[in-house]
Tab-separated table of C-alpha atoms in Angstrom:
chain	number	residue	atom	x	y	z
K	1	MET	CA	-15.711	-47.312	-50.096
K	2	THR	CA	-13.972	-44.069	-48.985
K	3	THR	CA	-15.805	-40.963	-48.074
K	4	ASP	CA	-13.571	-38.380	-49.409
K	5	SER	CA	-14.996	-35.071	-50.273
K	6	VAL	CA	-13.423	-32.070	-52.110
K	7	ALA	CA	-12.312	-30.650	-49.014
K	8	GLU	CA	-10.152	-33.609	-48.165
K	9	ILE	CA	-8.266	-33.543	-51.519
K	10	ALA	CA	-5.100	-31.701	-52.103
K	11	LEU	CA	-4.581	-30.408	-55.613
K	12	ARG	CA	-0.834	-30.107	-56.809
K	13	PRO	CA	1.157	-29.741	-59.952
K	14	GLY	CA	2.028	-33.497	-61.510
K	15	ALA	CA	5.287	-34.885	-61.313
K	16	PRO	CA	7.051	-37.333	-63.837
K	17	ALA	CA	6.663	-39.831	-61.062
K	18	ASP	CA	2.802	-39.405	-61.289
K	19	ALA	CA	2.700	-40.572	-64.801
K	20	PRO	CA	2.108	-44.541	-64.268
K	21	ALA	CA	-0.756	-43.892	-61.673
K	22	CYS	CA	-2.532	-41.494	-63.866
K	23	ALA	CA	-1.982	-43.857	-66.845
K	24	ALA	CA	-3.501	-46.431	-64.716
K	25	LEU	CA	-6.931	-44.198	-64.041
K	26	VAL	CA	-7.049	-44.006	-67.976
K	27	ASN	CA	-6.625	-47.813	-68.405
K	28	ALA	CA	-9.150	-48.407	-65.589
K	29	TRP	CA	-11.669	-45.829	-67.362
K	30	ILE	CA	-10.830	-47.849	-70.554
K	31	ASP	CA	-11.729	-51.197	-69.197
K	32	GLU	CA	-14.675	-50.004	-67.680
K	33	THR	CA	-16.208	-48.243	-70.513
K	34	PRO	CA	-17.727	-50.801	-72.937
K	35	TRP	CA	-18.441	-48.722	-75.793
K	36	PHE	CA	-14.886	-47.238	-75.866
K	37	PRO	CA	-12.450	-49.423	-77.834
K	38	ARG	CA	-8.912	-50.397	-76.317
K	39	LEU	CA	-6.394	-49.709	-79.129
K	40	HIS	CA	-3.421	-49.441	-77.218
K	41	THR	CA	-2.317	-52.193	-74.477
K	42	PRO	CA	-2.081	-50.778	-70.967
K	43	GLU	CA	1.880	-50.942	-71.180
K	44	ASP	CA	1.629	-48.484	-74.241
K	45	VAL	CA	-0.650	-46.308	-72.347
K	46	VAL	CA	1.765	-46.080	-69.437
K	47	ARG	CA	4.869	-45.352	-71.523
K	48	TYR	CA	2.836	-42.713	-73.532
K	49	TYR	CA	2.096	-40.975	-70.378
K	50	CYS	CA	5.804	-41.405	-69.221
K	51	GLU	CA	7.193	-39.990	-72.345
K	52	THR	CA	4.887	-37.406	-73.845
K	53	VAL	CA	1.948	-36.475	-72.071
K	54	PHE	CA	3.814	-35.467	-68.735
K	55	ALA	CA	6.558	-34.059	-70.776
K	56	LYS	CA	4.544	-31.603	-72.770
K	57	ASN	CA	1.675	-30.729	-70.716
K	58	GLU	CA	0.804	-29.134	-67.465
K	59	ILE	CA	-0.583	-31.820	-65.056
K	60	HIS	CA	-2.654	-31.278	-62.138
K	61	VAL	CA	-3.205	-34.235	-59.641
K	62	ALA	CA	-5.905	-34.548	-56.905
K	63	ASP	CA	-4.567	-36.578	-53.751
K	64	THR	CA	-6.979	-37.930	-51.228
K	65	ARG	CA	-4.505	-38.006	-48.404
K	66	PRO	CA	-0.583	-37.971	-48.062
K	67	GLY	CA	0.279	-41.365	-49.428
K	68	ALA	CA	-3.383	-42.743	-50.404
K	69	GLY	CA	-2.859	-42.296	-54.195
K	70	ILE	CA	-4.067	-40.168	-57.136
K	71	ALA	CA	-7.859	-39.461	-57.026
K	72	GLY	CA	-7.900	-37.784	-60.264
K	73	PHE	CA	-5.990	-35.679	-62.715
K	74	LEU	CA	-6.033	-33.372	-65.624
K	75	CYS	CA	-3.814	-32.684	-68.399
K	76	LEU	CA	-3.739	-29.087	-69.872
K	77	THR	CA	-1.782	-28.477	-73.088
K	78	PRO	CA	0.061	-25.357	-73.879
K	79	CYS	CA	-2.673	-24.092	-76.172
K	80	ALA	CA	-5.282	-24.038	-73.279
K	81	HIS	CA	-6.968	-27.582	-74.268
K	82	VAL	CA	-7.832	-29.940	-71.485
K	83	SER	CA	-6.672	-33.476	-73.329
K	84	ALA	CA	-7.298	-35.540	-70.304
K	85	LEU	CA	-9.462	-35.370	-67.306
K	86	TYR	CA	-10.011	-38.636	-65.238
K	87	VAL	CA	-11.317	-39.363	-61.774
K	88	ALA	CA	-10.841	-42.699	-60.202
K	89	ALA	CA	-14.514	-44.510	-59.963
K	90	PRO	CA	-14.354	-44.689	-56.086
K	91	HIS	CA	-13.791	-40.791	-55.815
K	92	ARG	CA	-16.248	-39.711	-58.687
K	93	ARG	CA	-19.193	-37.316	-57.817
K	94	ARG	CA	-17.451	-35.739	-55.074
K	95	GLY	CA	-16.047	-32.388	-56.564
K	96	ILE	CA	-12.461	-33.545	-57.550
K	97	GLY	CA	-13.292	-33.221	-61.276
K	98	ARG	CA	-14.709	-29.772	-60.581
K	99	ALA	CA	-11.796	-28.830	-58.470
K	100	LEU	CA	-9.226	-29.993	-61.230
K	101	LEU	CA	-11.307	-28.045	-63.985
K	102	ASP	CA	-11.482	-25.057	-61.743
K	103	ARG	CA	-7.651	-25.240	-61.569
K	104	ALA	CA	-7.617	-25.307	-65.327
K	105	LYS	CA	-9.641	-22.273	-65.669
K	106	ALA	CA	-7.631	-20.428	-63.284
K	107	ARG	CA	-4.619	-21.144	-65.390
K	108	ARG	CA	-6.235	-20.383	-68.582
K	109	PRO	CA	-8.543	-17.500	-67.367
K	110	ASP	CA	-9.281	-16.605	-71.275
K	111	GLY	CA	-10.891	-19.960	-71.870
K	112	ILE	CA	-10.108	-23.482	-72.570
K	113	ALA	CA	-11.216	-26.295	-74.852
K	114	LEU	CA	-11.772	-29.970	-74.956
K	115	TRP	CA	-13.264	-33.014	-76.892
K	116	ALA	CA	-15.915	-35.062	-75.104
K	117	MET	CA	-16.988	-38.216	-76.880
K	118	GLN	CA	-20.834	-37.947	-77.842
K	119	ALA	CA	-21.509	-41.246	-76.068
K	120	ASN	CA	-20.128	-40.000	-72.744
K	121	LEU	CA	-23.132	-38.469	-71.509
K	122	GLY	CA	-22.032	-38.153	-68.176
K	123	ALA	CA	-19.020	-36.042	-68.960
K	124	ARG	CA	-21.249	-33.956	-71.179
K	125	ARG	CA	-23.531	-33.095	-68.361
K	126	PHE	CA	-20.745	-32.018	-66.212
K	127	TYR	CA	-19.040	-29.850	-68.804
K	128	ALA	CA	-22.547	-28.373	-69.527
K	129	ARG	CA	-22.820	-27.675	-65.646
K	130	GLU	CA	-19.454	-26.072	-65.906
K	131	ARG	CA	-20.687	-23.562	-68.719
K	132	PHE	CA	-19.039	-25.127	-71.403
K	133	HIS	CA	-20.839	-24.854	-74.857
K	134	GLU	CA	-20.551	-26.877	-77.975
K	135	ILE	CA	-18.395	-25.676	-80.945
K	136	ARG	CA	-18.746	-28.416	-83.292
K	137	ARG	CA	-19.339	-31.935	-83.576
K	138	THR	CA	-17.508	-34.761	-85.709
K	139	GLU	CA	-18.509	-38.221	-86.822
K	140	GLY	CA	-15.347	-39.988	-85.465
K	141	ASP	CA	-12.245	-37.723	-86.569
K	142	ASN	CA	-10.235	-39.335	-83.714
K	143	GLU	CA	-8.043	-42.218	-83.305
K	144	GLU	CA	-10.959	-44.309	-81.965
K	145	GLY	CA	-13.312	-43.338	-84.914
K	146	LEU	CA	-15.808	-42.322	-82.293
K	147	PRO	CA	-18.441	-39.349	-82.618
K	148	ASP	CA	-17.323	-36.373	-80.550
K	149	ILE	CA	-18.035	-32.926	-79.585
K	150	LEU	CA	-15.631	-29.851	-79.241
K	151	LEU	CA	-16.667	-28.042	-76.171
K	152	ALA	CA	-15.314	-24.417	-74.880
K	153	TRP	CA	-15.512	-22.665	-71.762
K	154	SER	CA	-14.850	-18.751	-71.689
K	155	PRO	CA	-15.186	-16.319	-68.621
K	156	ALA	CA	-18.430	-14.806	-68.424
């Protein structure tokens, strides 16, 4: 297991060549999360990230060391919505998610929003620590049909 800390990562803009590695983080999270259904094959997730996510959004990645791979990434839409924030399991709880979220806050200083699944208690605690507040809940108005929460952050 690595001992990387936030001081040992480098944040940078994502490049199209990063899409497969970022999609792999998403696929790994889906596979390790028993309550989250797999609706798309891993290959379809990679294709979606290559053709859509990276083509239409602002991506920020966290590298642990040059050549060591991507430890995490964040997708920020043009309308200030964080549509993805994933950190690889070996790198969690080391400040990488916070560093990526701070980058999004700096890029959209008037505020950002995101959806979190109600069942994702760890993510909800993380966003609460980052001063996100609840806007509304749904009973599953998403592709997965899972209850979720719209959260927002705005500067103090």
